[in-house]
Coordinates of C-alpha atoms in Angstrom, one line a residue:
Chain F
M1 CA -55.9 80.5 2.5
A2 CA -52.7 82.0 3.8
W3 CA -52.6 79.4 6.4
F4 CA -51.2 76.9 4.1
K5 CA -48.8 79.2 2.5
R6 CA -45.3 79.0 3.8
T7 CA -44.0 82.5 3.7
D8 CA -40.5 81.9 5.1
K9 CA -38.3 79.4 3.3
G10 CA -36.6 76.6 5.2
I11 CA -36.6 75.9 8.9
K12 CA -35.2 78.8 10.9
T13 CA -34.9 77.3 14.4
S14 CA -31.3 77.2 15.4
T15 CA -29.9 74.0 16.8
E16 CA -29.6 75.4 20.3
E17 CA -33.3 76.5 20.3
K18 CA -34.6 73.0 19.3
K19 CA -36.5 71.3 22.0
D20 CA -35.5 67.7 22.2
A21 CA -36.2 65.1 24.8
P22 CA -32.9 64.7 26.7
D23 CA -31.1 61.5 26.0
G24 CA -31.6 58.6 28.4
L25 CA -34.9 59.8 29.7
W26 CA -36.5 56.5 28.7
F27 CA -35.2 53.1 29.1
K28 CA -36.1 50.1 26.9
T29 CA -35.7 46.6 28.4
P30 CA -34.6 43.7 26.3
K31 CA -38.2 42.5 26.1
G32 CA -39.1 45.9 24.6
N33 CA -40.9 47.5 27.6
I34 CA -40.3 51.2 27.9
I35 CA -40.0 53.0 31.2
H36 CA -39.2 56.5 32.4
T37 CA -35.8 56.6 34.1
R38 CA -37.2 58.4 37.1
E39 CA -39.7 55.6 37.6
L40 CA -36.9 53.1 37.1
K41 CA -34.8 54.7 39.8
N42 CA -37.7 54.7 42.2
N43 CA -38.1 51.0 41.5
S44 CA -34.5 50.0 42.4
Y45 CA -33.7 50.0 38.7
V46 CA -36.0 47.1 38.0
C47 CA -38.6 47.4 35.2
P48 CA -42.0 46.9 36.9
D49 CA -43.5 45.4 33.7
D50 CA -41.1 42.5 33.2
D51 CA -38.9 42.5 36.3
Y52 CA -35.8 43.2 34.2
H53 CA -32.9 44.1 36.4
V54 CA -31.0 46.9 34.8
K55 CA -27.2 46.7 35.2
I56 CA -26.2 49.3 37.7
G57 CA -23.0 50.3 39.5
S58 CA -21.7 51.0 43.0
K59 CA -23.4 54.4 43.2
E60 CA -26.8 52.9 42.7
Y61 CA -26.3 49.9 44.9
F62 CA -25.0 52.1 47.8
E63 CA -28.1 54.4 47.3
I64 CA -30.4 51.4 47.4
L65 CA -28.8 49.7 50.4
F66 CA -27.3 52.3 52.8
D67 CA -29.8 54.1 55.1
G68 CA -30.3 57.6 53.7
N69 CA -27.5 56.9 51.2
K70 CA -25.1 57.6 54.1
F71 CA -21.8 55.8 54.2
K72 CA -18.1 56.2 54.6
E73 CA -16.0 55.3 51.6
L74 CA -12.7 53.4 52.1
D75 CA -9.6 53.9 50.0
E76 CA -11.5 56.1 47.6
N77 CA -8.4 57.5 45.9
M78 CA -6.6 54.2 45.2
T79 CA -5.7 53.9 41.5
S80 CA -4.0 51.3 39.4
G81 CA -0.2 51.1 38.9
D82 CA 1.3 49.6 35.8
P83 CA 3.8 47.1 37.2
L84 CA 4.4 45.4 33.9
N85 CA 4.5 48.5 31.6
F86 CA 1.8 46.7 29.7
V87 CA 1.1 47.8 26.1
D88 CA -1.3 46.2 23.7
S89 CA -3.1 48.3 21.1
K90 CA -2.5 51.2 23.6
P91 CA -0.6 51.5 26.9
Y92 CA -2.4 50.3 30.0
T93 CA -1.8 53.6 31.8
A94 CA -3.5 55.5 28.9
R95 CA -6.4 53.0 29.1
I96 CA -6.7 53.6 32.8
E97 CA -6.7 57.4 32.4
A98 CA -9.2 57.4 29.7
T99 CA -11.5 55.1 31.7
I100 CA -11.2 57.2 34.8
S101 CA -12.2 60.4 33.0
K102 CA -15.0 58.6 31.1
T103 CA -16.6 56.9 34.1
N104 CA -15.7 59.2 37.0
L105 CA -14.6 56.0 38.8
K106 CA -11.1 55.3 40.1
D107 CA -11.2 51.5 39.4
A108 CA -13.7 48.6 39.3
V109 CA -14.6 48.4 42.9
R110 CA -15.7 50.8 45.7
T111 CA -16.1 50.1 49.4
G112 CA -18.6 51.8 51.7
V113 CA -19.2 51.4 55.4
G114 CA -22.6 52.3 56.8
K115 CA -25.9 51.0 58.1
I116 CA -28.7 49.1 56.4
N117 CA -31.9 49.3 58.4
G118 CA -29.7 50.3 61.4
L119 CA -27.3 47.3 61.1
D120 CA -23.6 47.9 60.4
L121 CA -22.4 46.6 57.1
V122 CA -19.2 46.8 55.0
I123 CA -20.1 46.7 51.3
S124 CA -17.6 46.3 48.4
C125 CA -19.3 46.8 45.1
M126 CA -17.9 46.3 41.6
D127 CA -18.4 48.6 38.7
F128 CA -18.7 46.9 35.3
N129 CA -18.2 50.2 33.5
F130 CA -14.6 50.2 34.5
I131 CA -12.8 47.9 32.0
G132 CA -15.5 45.2 32.3
G133 CA -15.3 45.2 36.0
S134 CA -11.9 43.4 35.7
M135 CA -10.0 42.5 38.7
G136 CA -6.5 43.9 39.0
S137 CA -4.4 45.0 42.0
V138 CA -6.7 47.8 43.0
V139 CA -9.8 45.5 43.1
G140 CA -7.9 42.9 45.1
E141 CA -6.3 45.3 47.5
K142 CA -9.5 47.3 48.1
I143 CA -11.5 44.1 48.8
A144 CA -8.7 42.8 51.1
R145 CA -8.8 46.1 53.1
A146 CA -12.6 46.0 53.2
I147 CA -12.3 42.5 54.8
D148 CA -9.6 43.9 57.1
Y149 CA -12.1 46.5 58.2
S150 CA -14.8 43.9 58.8
L151 CA -12.3 41.8 60.8
K152 CA -11.2 44.7 63.0
N153 CA -14.6 46.1 63.7
K154 CA -16.5 42.8 63.6
I155 CA -18.9 43.9 61.0
P156 CA -20.4 41.6 58.4
F157 CA -19.2 41.9 54.8
L158 CA -21.2 42.1 51.7
M159 CA -19.5 41.7 48.3
I160 CA -21.4 42.7 45.2
S161 CA -19.7 41.1 42.2
K162 CA -20.1 42.2 38.6
S163 CA -17.1 41.3 36.5
G164 CA -15.8 39.7 33.4
G165 CA -12.8 38.2 35.4
A166 CA -9.2 39.1 35.9
R167 CA -7.5 42.1 34.3
M168 CA -5.1 40.8 31.6
M169 CA -3.0 43.9 31.7
E170 CA -1.8 43.0 35.2
A171 CA -1.1 39.4 34.2
G172 CA 0.5 37.6 37.2
F173 CA -0.4 40.4 39.6
S174 CA -4.1 40.1 38.7
L175 CA -4.1 36.3 39.1
M176 CA -2.7 36.7 42.6
Q177 CA -5.6 38.9 43.6
M178 CA -7.7 35.7 43.6
A179 CA -5.3 34.3 46.2
K180 CA -5.2 37.5 48.2
T181 CA -8.9 37.9 48.5
S182 CA -9.3 34.2 49.4
A183 CA -6.7 34.5 52.1
K184 CA -8.5 37.4 53.7
L185 CA -11.8 35.4 53.5
A186 CA -10.1 32.5 55.3
L187 CA -9.4 34.9 58.1
L188 CA -13.0 36.1 58.1
D189 CA -14.0 32.5 58.3
E190 CA -11.9 31.8 61.4
A191 CA -13.3 35.0 63.0
G192 CA -16.8 33.8 62.5
I193 CA -17.9 37.0 60.8
P194 CA -20.7 36.6 58.2
Y195 CA -19.8 37.1 54.5
I196 CA -22.6 37.5 52.0
S197 CA -21.7 37.3 48.3
L198 CA -24.2 38.8 45.9
L199 CA -23.5 37.8 42.3
T200 CA -25.0 40.1 39.7
D201 CA -25.0 40.2 35.9
P202 CA -22.4 39.2 34.8
T203 CA -20.0 37.4 37.2
T204 CA -17.5 35.2 35.5
G205 CA -13.8 34.1 35.4
G206 CA -11.4 34.7 38.2
V207 CA -14.0 36.5 40.2
T208 CA -16.3 33.5 40.2
A209 CA -13.3 31.3 41.0
S210 CA -12.4 33.3 44.1
Y211 CA -14.4 35.6 46.4
A212 CA -17.8 35.5 44.5
M213 CA -18.3 31.8 45.3
L214 CA -16.9 31.9 48.8
G215 CA -19.8 33.5 50.7
D216 CA -21.4 31.9 53.7
F217 CA -24.3 32.9 51.6
N218 CA -24.0 33.0 47.9
I219 CA -27.0 34.9 46.5
A220 CA -27.8 36.3 43.1
E221 CA -30.1 38.7 41.2
P222 CA -32.5 37.0 38.8
G223 CA -31.4 36.3 35.3
A224 CA -27.7 37.1 35.9
L225 CA -24.9 35.3 33.9
I226 CA -22.8 33.4 36.4
G227 CA -20.0 31.0 35.4
F228 CA -16.3 30.2 35.4
A229 CA -15.7 30.0 31.6
G230 CA -17.6 32.4 29.3
P231 CA -20.4 30.9 27.1
R232 CA -18.5 31.5 23.9
V233 CA -15.4 29.6 25.2
I234 CA -17.6 26.7 26.3
R235 CA -19.5 26.6 23.0
E236 CA -16.2 26.5 21.1
T237 CA -14.8 23.8 23.4
I238 CA -17.8 21.4 23.2
G239 CA -18.7 22.4 19.6
K240 CA -22.4 22.5 20.5
D241 CA -25.0 25.1 21.2
L242 CA -25.6 25.7 24.9
P243 CA -28.9 24.7 26.5
K244 CA -31.4 27.6 27.2
G245 CA -30.8 29.2 30.5
F246 CA -27.3 27.7 30.9
Q247 CA -25.2 29.7 33.4
S248 CA -28.2 31.8 34.5
S249 CA -28.8 32.5 38.2
E250 CA -31.6 30.0 38.1
F251 CA -29.4 27.4 36.6
V252 CA -26.7 27.9 39.2
L253 CA -29.3 27.8 42.0
D254 CA -30.6 24.6 40.6
H255 CA -27.2 23.0 40.6
G256 CA -26.6 23.9 44.2
F257 CA -24.2 26.7 44.1
L258 CA -26.5 29.6 45.3
D259 CA -28.5 29.9 48.5
F260 CA -31.3 31.9 46.9
I261 CA -32.1 34.4 44.2
I262 CA -33.3 37.8 45.3
D263 CA -35.2 40.5 43.5
R264 CA -33.3 43.8 43.9
R265 CA -36.4 45.5 45.3
Q266 CA -36.4 43.0 48.2
L267 CA -32.6 43.0 48.6
K268 CA -32.2 45.4 51.5
N269 CA -35.0 43.8 53.6
R270 CA -33.8 40.2 52.9
L271 CA -30.2 41.2 53.9
T272 CA -31.6 42.7 57.1
T273 CA -33.6 39.6 57.9
L274 CA -30.5 37.4 57.3
L275 CA -28.2 39.6 59.4
N276 CA -30.8 39.7 62.2
L277 CA -31.1 35.9 62.2
L278 CA -27.4 35.6 62.6
N279 CA -27.3 38.2 65.3
N280 CA -30.1 37.0 67.5
Chain L
M1 CA 10.0 16.8 18.1
V2 CA 12.3 19.7 17.3
L3 CA 11.2 23.3 17.9
E4 CA 11.9 26.0 15.3
F5 CA 14.7 27.6 17.3
E6 CA 16.3 24.2 18.1
K7 CA 16.7 23.4 14.4
P8 CA 20.3 24.8 14.0
I9 CA 21.4 22.7 17.0
A10 CA 19.6 19.6 15.7
D11 CA 21.2 20.0 12.3
L12 CA 24.7 20.1 13.8
E13 CA 23.9 17.1 16.0
L14 CA 22.9 15.2 12.9
K15 CA 26.2 16.2 11.2
L16 CA 28.1 15.1 14.3
Q17 CA 26.4 11.7 14.1
E18 CA 27.3 11.4 10.4
M19 CA 30.9 12.3 11.2
K20 CA 31.1 9.7 14.0
D21 CA 29.6 7.0 11.7
L22 CA 32.0 7.9 9.0
A23 CA 35.0 7.7 11.4
K24 CA 33.8 4.3 12.6
G25 CA 33.0 2.9 9.1
K26 CA 36.1 4.0 7.3
N27 CA 38.3 3.7 10.3
V28 CA 39.7 7.2 10.0
D29 CA 40.7 9.5 12.8
L30 CA 38.3 12.4 12.9
S31 CA 38.6 12.9 16.6
S32 CA 39.8 16.5 16.4
D33 CA 37.0 17.4 14.0
I34 CA 34.5 15.7 16.2
Q35 CA 35.8 17.5 19.2
S36 CA 35.5 20.9 17.5
L37 CA 32.0 20.2 16.3
E38 CA 31.0 19.0 19.8
D39 CA 32.4 22.3 21.2
K40 CA 30.5 24.2 18.6
I41 CA 27.2 22.4 19.5
Q42 CA 27.7 23.1 23.1
N43 CA 28.4 26.8 22.5
L44 CA 25.4 27.1 20.3
K45 CA 23.2 25.4 22.9
K46 CA 24.4 27.7 25.6
E47 CA 23.9 30.8 23.4
T48 CA 20.4 29.7 22.3
F49 CA 19.2 28.7 25.8
Q50 CA 20.6 31.7 27.6
N51 CA 18.8 34.0 25.2
L52 CA 15.4 32.4 25.0
T53 CA 12.5 34.7 24.2
R54 CA 9.4 34.5 26.4
W55 CA 7.5 32.8 23.6
Q56 CA 10.3 30.2 23.2
R57 CA 10.0 29.4 26.9
V58 CA 6.3 28.9 26.4
Q59 CA 7.0 26.5 23.6
L60 CA 9.5 24.6 25.8
S61 CA 7.0 24.3 28.6
R62 CA 4.7 22.5 26.2
H63 CA 7.4 20.4 24.5
A64 CA 6.0 17.0 23.5
D65 CA 9.0 15.2 25.3
R66 CA 8.7 17.2 28.5
P67 CA 8.3 15.1 31.7
Y68 CA 4.9 15.2 33.3
A69 CA 3.9 15.1 37.0
L70 CA 3.9 11.3 37.4
D71 CA 7.2 11.0 35.6
Y72 CA 8.8 13.2 38.2
I73 CA 6.9 11.5 41.1
Y74 CA 8.1 8.0 40.2
E75 CA 11.6 9.3 39.7
I76 CA 12.0 11.1 43.0
T77 CA 10.0 8.8 45.3
N78 CA 10.0 5.3 46.6
D79 CA 6.8 3.3 47.3
F80 CA 4.5 5.8 45.6
V81 CA 0.9 4.9 46.1
E82 CA -1.5 6.7 43.8
I83 CA -4.9 7.7 45.3
H84 CA -8.0 8.2 43.3
G85 CA -11.4 10.0 43.4
D86 CA -13.1 12.9 45.0
R87 CA -15.6 10.7 46.9
S88 CA -18.4 12.5 45.2
V89 CA -18.6 12.3 41.5
K90 CA -15.7 10.4 39.9
D91 CA -12.0 10.1 39.5
D92 CA -10.6 13.0 37.4
K93 CA -7.6 11.7 35.6
A94 CA -6.4 15.2 34.7
M95 CA -5.6 15.6 38.4
I96 CA -3.4 12.9 40.1
G97 CA -2.1 12.4 43.6
G98 CA -0.8 10.1 46.2
L99 CA 1.6 9.4 49.0
G100 CA 5.3 8.8 48.2
N101 CA 8.6 8.7 50.1
I102 CA 11.4 11.1 49.4
D103 CA 14.6 10.2 51.2
G104 CA 12.7 8.5 54.0
R105 CA 10.1 11.2 54.3
T106 CA 6.4 10.7 53.3
V107 CA 5.0 13.4 51.2
M108 CA 1.5 13.9 49.6
F109 CA 1.8 14.7 45.9
V110 CA -1.0 16.4 43.9
G111 CA -0.7 17.5 40.3
Q112 CA -2.1 17.9 36.9
Q113 CA -1.2 15.2 34.5
K114 CA -1.0 15.4 30.7
G115 CA -1.0 12.5 28.3
R116 CA 1.9 11.4 26.1
N117 CA -0.1 10.0 23.1
T118 CA -3.5 10.7 21.6
K119 CA -5.3 8.1 23.7
Q120 CA -3.6 9.3 27.0
R121 CA -4.1 12.9 26.1
Q122 CA -7.8 12.3 25.8
E123 CA -7.9 10.3 29.0
R124 CA -6.0 13.0 30.9
N125 CA -8.2 15.7 29.2
F126 CA -4.9 17.5 28.2
G127 CA -4.3 18.3 31.8
M128 CA -7.5 20.3 32.2
A129 CA -9.2 19.3 35.4
N130 CA -12.9 19.4 36.1
P131 CA -14.4 20.5 39.4
E132 CA -14.0 16.9 40.8
G133 CA -10.3 17.2 40.1
Y134 CA -10.0 20.2 42.3
R135 CA -12.1 18.5 44.9
K136 CA -10.0 15.4 44.7
A137 CA -6.9 17.6 45.2
L138 CA -8.5 19.1 48.3
R139 CA -9.4 15.7 49.7
L140 CA -5.8 14.6 49.4
M141 CA -4.5 17.7 50.9
K142 CA -6.8 17.5 53.9
M143 CA -5.8 13.9 54.3
A144 CA -2.1 15.0 54.3
E145 CA -3.0 17.5 57.0
K146 CA -4.7 14.9 59.1
F147 CA -1.6 12.7 59.0
G148 CA 0.8 15.5 59.3
K149 CA 2.5 15.0 55.9
P150 CA 3.8 17.9 53.9
I151 CA 2.2 18.6 50.5
V152 CA 3.9 19.0 47.1
T153 CA 1.8 20.2 44.2
L154 CA 3.1 19.9 40.6
I155 CA 1.3 22.4 38.3
D156 CA 1.0 21.7 34.6
T157 CA -2.2 22.8 33.0
P158 CA -3.5 24.9 30.0
G159 CA -6.4 25.8 32.3
A160 CA -9.3 24.4 34.2
F161 CA -11.7 22.6 31.8
P162 CA -14.2 25.0 30.2
G163 CA -17.0 22.5 29.6
L164 CA -20.7 22.1 30.1
E165 CA -20.5 19.6 33.0
A166 CA -17.7 21.6 34.6
E167 CA -20.0 24.6 34.9
E168 CA -22.9 22.4 36.1
R169 CA -20.7 21.0 38.9
G170 CA -19.3 24.4 39.9
Q171 CA -15.8 24.8 38.4
G172 CA -15.6 28.3 39.9
E173 CA -16.7 27.2 43.4
A174 CA -14.3 24.2 43.3
I175 CA -11.2 26.4 42.6
A176 CA -12.3 29.2 44.9
R177 CA -12.7 26.7 47.8
N178 CA -9.2 25.3 47.2
L179 CA -7.7 28.8 47.3
K180 CA -9.3 29.5 50.7
E181 CA -8.7 26.0 52.2
M182 CA -5.1 25.9 51.1
F183 CA -4.4 29.0 53.2
K184 CA -5.6 27.1 56.3
L185 CA -3.5 23.9 55.8
K186 CA -1.4 23.3 58.9
V187 CA 1.3 21.3 57.1
P188 CA 4.0 22.7 54.8
V189 CA 2.8 23.3 51.2
I190 CA 5.3 23.5 48.3
C191 CA 4.1 24.3 44.8
I192 CA 6.1 23.8 41.7
I193 CA 5.1 24.9 38.1
I194 CA 6.6 22.1 36.0
G195 CA 5.1 23.1 32.6
E196 CA 2.1 25.4 32.0
G197 CA 0.6 27.5 34.8
A198 CA -2.6 28.8 33.2
S199 CA -4.7 31.1 35.4
G200 CA -7.2 29.9 38.0
G201 CA -6.8 26.3 36.9
A202 CA -3.2 26.5 38.0
L203 CA -3.7 28.6 41.1
G204 CA -6.3 26.1 42.3
I205 CA -3.5 23.9 43.6
A206 CA -0.8 26.6 43.8
I207 CA -1.3 28.3 47.2
G208 CA 1.9 27.4 49.1
D209 CA 4.6 28.4 51.6
K210 CA 7.0 28.1 48.7
V211 CA 6.1 28.5 45.1
F212 CA 8.8 27.5 42.6
M213 CA 8.9 27.5 38.8
L214 CA 11.1 25.4 36.6
E215 CA 13.3 27.5 34.4
N216 CA 11.4 27.0 31.2
T217 CA 7.8 27.3 32.3
W218 CA 5.1 30.0 32.3
Y219 CA 2.6 31.1 34.8
S220 CA 0.0 33.8 34.2
V221 CA -3.6 34.9 34.2
I222 CA -4.1 33.8 30.6
S223 CA -2.2 32.0 27.8
P224 CA -0.4 34.2 25.2
E225 CA -2.7 32.9 22.5
S226 CA -6.0 33.8 24.3
C227 CA -4.5 37.1 25.4
S228 CA -3.7 37.8 21.7
S229 CA -7.2 36.9 20.6
I230 CA -8.8 39.2 23.2
L231 CA -6.5 42.2 23.2
W232 CA -5.3 42.2 19.6
R233 CA -8.5 40.5 18.3
S234 CA -6.3 38.0 16.4
W235 CA -4.4 34.8 17.2
D236 CA -1.2 36.1 15.5
Y237 CA 0.2 38.2 18.3
K238 CA 1.1 35.5 20.7
E239 CA 4.8 36.4 20.8
Q240 CA 3.9 40.0 21.7
A241 CA 1.3 38.8 24.2
A242 CA 4.0 36.6 25.8
E243 CA 6.3 39.6 26.1
A244 CA 3.6 41.8 27.5
L245 CA 2.4 39.3 30.0
K246 CA 5.9 38.7 31.5
L247 CA 5.0 35.2 32.2
T248 CA 8.3 33.4 32.6
A249 CA 10.0 32.3 35.7
P250 CA 12.6 35.1 35.8
D251 CA 9.8 37.7 35.3
M252 CA 7.6 36.2 38.0
L253 CA 10.6 36.1 40.4
V254 CA 11.5 39.7 39.7
N255 CA 7.9 40.7 40.4
K256 CA 8.0 38.7 43.7
L257 CA 5.1 36.6 42.6
I258 CA 7.0 33.3 43.1
D259 CA 9.7 32.3 45.6
G260 CA 12.3 30.7 43.4
I261 CA 13.4 29.1 40.1
I262 CA 14.6 25.5 39.8
N263 CA 17.2 25.2 37.1
E264 CA 16.7 23.0 34.1
P265 CA 19.5 21.0 32.3
L266 CA 20.8 22.7 29.1
G267 CA 18.2 22.3 26.4
G268 CA 15.3 21.9 28.7
A269 CA 13.9 19.4 31.3
H270 CA 13.3 16.7 28.7
K271 CA 17.0 16.6 27.7
D272 CA 18.0 15.1 31.0
M273 CA 15.2 13.8 33.1
K274 CA 17.5 12.5 35.9
T275 CA 19.2 15.8 36.5
M276 CA 15.9 17.6 36.4
S277 CA 14.3 15.2 38.9
N278 CA 17.3 15.6 41.2
N279 CA 17.0 19.4 41.1
I280 CA 13.4 19.2 42.0
K281 CA 14.0 16.7 44.8
K282 CA 16.8 19.0 46.2
A283 CA 14.5 22.0 46.1
I284 CA 11.7 20.1 47.9
L285 CA 14.0 18.8 50.6
E286 CA 15.7 22.2 51.1
A287 CA 12.3 24.0 51.4
L288 CA 11.0 21.4 53.8
K289 CA 14.0 21.8 56.0
E290 CA 13.3 25.5 56.2
L291 CA 9.5 25.2 56.7
D292 CA 9.9 22.5 59.4
K293 CA 11.4 25.1 61.7
L294 CA 8.2 27.1 61.8
K295 CA 5.1 26.4 63.9
P296 CA 2.0 25.7 61.8
E297 CA 0.4 29.0 62.9
K298 CA 3.5 30.9 61.9
R299 CA 3.6 29.1 58.5
I300 CA 0.0 30.0 57.8
E301 CA 0.5 33.6 58.8
K302 CA 3.5 33.9 56.5
R303 CA 1.7 32.2 53.7
I304 CA -1.2 34.6 54.0
D305 CA 1.1 37.7 54.3
K306 CA 3.1 36.7 51.3
F307 CA 0.1 36.5 48.9
C308 CA -1.5 39.6 50.5
A309 CA 1.6 41.7 49.7
M310 CA 1.2 40.9 45.9
G311 CA -0.1 43.8 43.8
V312 CA 0.9 47.3 42.8
V313 CA -1.4 50.3 43.5
N314 CA -1.1 54.1 43.7
E315 CA -2.5 55.9 46.7

C-alpha cells in the first residue's frame, strides 16, 4: 500500500510554482452573490443576480459610454498644487504623490470628448479612488474647462459625480471650486446647451451643493448615497437613527430632486434618447 | 464673556476700576497712576490684538457679545422692513432679510442670524439655515434685481443645517441653485463675512462683485474642529487645523479669495459696535460707488471671471 505512504517529508513546491487563483478574479456583492470579474465587465459592472452597481471609475465609464472606447482626453496632465503648504499627519504634496502612484490617476476627475451612439458629448467623470473623489483646484478647473469646451463647440455636457465633497487640504481654494463650476454652468444655461448630471455612489458635500444638483437633468444610478451632509453627521445632529433608505437615490427621487434613476446597463441608450429628443 | 487670551487685559481693567473707585472714595489724587495703567492697558491690547493666532480669531468670530446681522442692519439703515418666507415651505429664522435705506439709497439685505440667548439661539437654529432659508434668500435677491436695488449679504454661520428635513427638502440643491443664480444677478452684490463663514452654508449667499471679511472672522471649507476630527481623528487639534486651513481674513486676502478686509475696533467688533457699523457702512457705500460705474453685463462678467480665476494647479 505504498500509495498511502508519504516518502518525501514536507511540501516541496516552491512559492513561485504554486498555482493560485489570481486575486480579484471573483467579485462578491454586498448581498453575497459571487460573480466572475470578466462577466461583471461585460455587464457594465452590474451584478446580474442582484443588480448591484459596482463602484467604478472614469476608465470604466468612458469604456461603457464612448463608442469603441474612443475619446480625446482634455487636460490629462493637470495635477494639484499646494497653495497652503498644508500639513496634517503628512504633507499634502506627499499625499498627492502617493495617491498618483497608487491609482495611476492625476487627480479625482477626468474629461473625455467623444461620441456616444454617434452623438457628440463632453464627459467629466470623477474617480473616488483619488482621495475620496474630493474636489480641489484640479477638479474645479478641469470641470470648468470641460464646460468651456462644451460652450465653444456647442456640445452637451455630462458630469458623472462620485465624491465625498470638498478637499480639506485646499481649504478656501476648494470651497471656491463650488463657485467656479457653478459660474460656468450659469454660462452653459444662458447658451442653452444641455447639461446632464449623473450622480453615483456616493455623491455628498460640496459636490452635491454645486454642480451635481445643477443639471437640466439630474439622474442617478440605483442605490447610490446622495446627500449634502453625511449620514453620520446627521445622526449625531438629530440624535436618532436614520430611516431605512434615507439619502438613497430612490429617496432623493421621491423628494423631487432627481429626474430619473437609470440602471447602468441602460445608461448609454437612455442618454442617447434624451440627447436625440433635445436635438430633434 | 472673557476669552482666555483676553484675561490679562480684563484683569488690568478690573484693577483700573478699583483704582478709580479708590481715588473717588478716599478723595486722593491717583491720576498719574491711573494714566499709566490706562496706557499699559492700551499697549497690552494693541500687542494682543496685533498678534492674534488664527484660532484666537476664530474664537473672536464666535464671541458671545459679537454683533449679529440684524444688529448691524438696524444700526446702518433707516426704515428697515424685514421680509419673511420662501413662499414654499416656511419662514427660516436662521436666514433674515429685507429692504433698508443707507444714506438715502435702498438696499436689499440678506444674512444669517444667530441668537443671543438660549431661546433665541434655538429659534435662529444657531444661524444654520435650512433649504427654505437659502430659497428665501434667493427670493429676496430676485426681488432686489426686479426693482434694481443692490444686494448686501451678511454671512455668519457655522454651516448649513445638517438635519433630516434639510436633506428631504434638498439642502444641496438649494445652495447649488443660489451659487448659479447669484452669478446671473444684474444688480451689484456685496458680501460681507461678519462672523463665521463655514463652507457651502456660507458660500450659498456669498457670490458677489465684492466679498469682504471683517478683521476677526473666518471663512473656509470646514471648521477647525471638524477638520481636526477628520484629518487628525481627534477634536484636540483645532489650533493646528486653524493654522493649516489659513482661514482668517488676512490669509484669504493674500490668496486672493476675497476682495478686502474691513477693520474692527481694537478688541473686536463687540467692543465698539458704532465704529464697527460705520466701517461696514463706509465699505458698502464705497463698493457701490465703484460698482455703479459698470454696466450690469460687465459686472456679471467680472464676477464670473473673478471666481473662475481661483485655484492653483500644475500643468
